Amino acid sequence: MKLPLPPQIRVIERGWLSANNILFHEGTEATLVDSGYLTHADQTLALVERALEGHRLVRLINTHSHSDHIGGNAALRRAHGCRILVPEGMAPAVADWDEDALLLSSAHQQAEPFAFDATIAPGDALEMGGIRWQALAVPGHDMHALAYYAPAERILISGDALWQDGFGVMFAELHGDPSGLPAQRRTLEMLRELDVGVVIPGHGAPFADYQAAVARALARLAAFEQSPERMAKSAMKALFTFTLLEKRRMPRAGIGDYFGRVAIFRDVSKNFFHQEPAAVAALVIDELIRAGVLIEQDGDLLARGH
Amino acid sequence: MDAASGLCVGCLRTLDEIAGWAAATDEQKRHILAAVARRRARRTDEPMADEGSA
């Protein structure tokens, strides 16, 4: 169903490897929110070029620092000379290009370093597409993430803090920081009080059933709070699916070793499953194949669809 | 994107199909997915393109 968004907002709905891109026409200029994954950068440039419809891209704004949201930043800046604004909490990691803090090295993901021109703090007001937006702190999936909320138009750009069915992986918890789940709870309880007509999420189609989505997210969070193992298994499945979308295909026989080599898979196997990485890999692969997310072809694993 | 076919090597959609996805009706999305299934079936015997750009 097509939702009633103002005509100056163009949502470029991507898949899971790349986050959605949201383009705002502003007179002869334009602003973009989030830029997709590095290996999609050429596709992102082409999609943005088309959606610009002759407008000049002058600003790129990120919701948070993860690789599927910042991977096109450098390429877009090269192509358009746009200014880049990032949430203030992620600025030090980007400035120092700290691949651990950006979760690149620990998850075996890629991004290209980029320069930014300014930062956005929680509570800041900004204008995009002639609409007034408030930057809201939405820690949890990413402890420094921002959402952008337009109270008059009742639109929420939620990033990965809230999807139609769930929210992004709890990275802080997976890395041994117990503040992730409580932060996500505070975030969802704050979001629940907002008056929202349409959500533009970081992944998936824009949606309207706001309170139902918040309720689903809170139910999932409660399940994670009761069972860290469940949270960890859900995260391993999501992260390995992302890995396969990025690598395209991997020999099934090598996945056990891969889980032993890549920090997040190795550490979560040890700290949440109390098992060898190879055993966790086997469990994750079995469940993803049974769910129809992965298929095996000539000894290789592939992600189905996009 | 695959330069020869004009398709995304991951999801086998054209740039037009990706660009229009968010605004497409369910009917249009079903059409695109049916075309993707045909393209995937045609390609199963071919080696997958392996360049980084998906």
Coordinates of C-alpha atoms in Angstrom, one line a residue, chain A residues 139-292:
Chain A
P139 CA 20.0 4.2 22.0
G140 CA 19.8 0.4 22.0
H141 CA 20.7 -1.1 18.6
D142 CA 23.3 1.6 18.4
M143 CA 24.0 3.5 21.6
H144 CA 24.5 6.8 19.6
A145 CA 21.7 6.5 17.1
L146 CA 19.3 9.3 16.3
A147 CA 15.7 9.2 14.9
Y148 CA 14.2 12.2 13.2
Y149 CA 10.6 13.1 14.1
A150 CA 8.3 15.6 12.4
P151 CA 5.5 16.4 15.0
A152 CA 3.3 18.5 12.7
E153 CA 3.4 15.9 9.8
R154 CA 3.5 13.0 12.2
I155 CA 6.4 11.3 10.4
L156 CA 9.1 9.3 12.2
I157 CA 12.4 8.3 10.5
S158 CA 13.3 5.5 12.9
G159 CA 16.6 4.1 11.6
D160 CA 17.0 0.6 13.1
A161 CA 15.5 1.5 16.5
L162 CA 12.0 0.5 15.3
W163 CA 10.9 -1.6 12.3
Q164 CA 7.5 -2.8 11.4
D165 CA 8.4 -6.1 13.0
G166 CA 11.2 -5.6 15.5
F167 CA 14.4 -3.6 15.6
G168 CA 18.1 -4.0 14.9
V169 CA 20.5 -6.4 16.6
M170 CA 21.6 -5.4 20.2
F171 CA 25.3 -5.0 19.5
A172 CA 26.2 -3.6 22.9
E173 CA 24.9 -6.6 24.7
L174 CA 26.6 -9.0 22.2
H175 CA 29.8 -7.2 23.0
G176 CA 29.3 -7.7 26.7
D177 CA 27.9 -4.3 27.6
P178 CA 24.7 -4.9 29.6
S179 CA 23.3 -1.4 28.9
G180 CA 21.9 -2.2 25.5
L181 CA 18.6 -3.8 26.4
P182 CA 17.7 -1.2 29.1
A183 CA 18.5 1.5 26.6
Q184 CA 16.3 -0.1 23.9
R185 CA 13.5 -0.3 26.5
R186 CA 13.8 3.4 27.4
T187 CA 13.8 4.1 23.6
L188 CA 10.7 2.1 22.8
E189 CA 8.8 3.6 25.9
M190 CA 9.8 7.1 24.7
L191 CA 8.7 6.3 21.1
R192 CA 5.4 4.9 22.4
E193 CA 4.4 8.4 23.6
L194 CA 4.9 10.0 20.2
D195 CA 2.0 10.8 17.8
V196 CA 3.1 9.2 14.6
G197 CA 1.1 8.6 11.4
V198 CA 3.9 7.1 9.2
V199 CA 7.2 5.5 10.0
I200 CA 10.0 5.5 7.4
P201 CA 12.2 2.7 8.9
G202 CA 15.9 1.9 8.1
H203 CA 14.8 -1.4 6.4
G204 CA 11.5 -2.4 4.9
A205 CA 8.6 -0.4 3.6
P206 CA 7.2 2.7 5.2
F207 CA 4.3 1.7 7.5
A208 CA 1.4 3.2 9.4
D209 CA 0.4 0.9 12.2
Y210 CA 2.6 2.7 14.7
Q211 CA 1.3 1.6 18.1
A212 CA 1.1 -2.0 16.9
A213 CA 4.7 -1.9 15.7
V214 CA 5.8 -0.4 19.1
A215 CA 3.9 -3.1 20.9
R216 CA 5.5 -5.9 18.8
A217 CA 9.0 -4.4 19.4
L218 CA 8.3 -4.3 23.2
A219 CA 7.1 -7.9 23.2
R220 CA 10.3 -9.0 21.4
L221 CA 12.4 -6.9 23.8
A222 CA 10.7 -8.6 26.8
A223 CA 11.5 -12.0 25.3
F224 CA 15.2 -10.9 24.9
E225 CA 15.2 -9.6 28.5
Q226 CA 14.0 -13.0 29.8
S227 CA 16.3 -15.0 27.6
P228 CA 19.7 -13.6 26.5
E229 CA 20.3 -16.9 24.7
R230 CA 17.2 -16.2 22.5
M231 CA 18.5 -12.7 21.8
A232 CA 21.9 -14.1 20.9
K233 CA 20.5 -16.7 18.6
S234 CA 18.3 -14.2 16.8
A235 CA 21.3 -11.9 16.4
M236 CA 23.6 -14.7 15.1
K237 CA 21.0 -15.5 12.4
A238 CA 20.6 -11.9 11.4
L239 CA 24.3 -11.2 11.3
F240 CA 25.2 -14.4 9.4
T241 CA 22.4 -13.6 6.8
F242 CA 23.9 -10.2 6.4
T243 CA 27.4 -11.8 5.9
L244 CA 26.0 -14.0 3.2
L245 CA 24.3 -11.1 1.5
E246 CA 27.6 -9.3 1.4
K247 CA 29.8 -12.3 0.4
R248 CA 27.1 -13.6 -2.0
R249 CA 28.1 -17.2 -1.3
M250 CA 30.4 -19.1 1.1
P251 CA 31.5 -22.8 1.2
R252 CA 29.4 -24.4 3.9
A253 CA 32.4 -26.4 5.0
G254 CA 34.3 -23.3 6.0
I255 CA 31.6 -21.6 8.1
G256 CA 32.7 -23.2 11.3
D257 CA 36.2 -21.8 10.9
Y258 CA 34.7 -18.4 9.9
F259 CA 32.7 -18.3 13.1
G260 CA 36.0 -19.0 15.0
R261 CA 37.9 -16.2 13.2
V262 CA 35.3 -13.3 13.3
A263 CA 35.1 -11.7 16.7
I264 CA 31.4 -11.3 17.1
F265 CA 30.6 -14.8 16.1
R266 CA 33.4 -16.2 18.2
D267 CA 32.6 -14.2 21.3
V268 CA 28.9 -14.7 21.2
S269 CA 29.4 -18.5 20.8
K270 CA 31.6 -18.5 23.9
N271 CA 29.7 -16.0 26.1
F272 CA 26.0 -16.8 25.2
F273 CA 26.0 -20.3 23.8
H274 CA 29.0 -21.7 25.9
Q275 CA 29.8 -23.8 22.8
E276 CA 32.6 -24.0 20.2
P277 CA 32.0 -21.5 17.3
A278 CA 31.7 -24.4 14.8
A279 CA 28.8 -25.9 16.8
V280 CA 27.0 -22.6 16.9
A281 CA 27.6 -22.1 13.2
A282 CA 26.0 -25.5 12.5
L283 CA 23.0 -24.6 14.6
V284 CA 22.6 -21.2 12.9
I285 CA 22.9 -22.7 9.4
D286 CA 20.4 -25.4 10.1
E287 CA 17.8 -23.0 11.4
L288 CA 18.3 -20.5 8.5
I289 CA 18.0 -23.3 5.9
R290 CA 14.9 -24.7 7.6
A291 CA 13.4 -21.2 7.6
G292 CA 14.1 -20.8 3.9

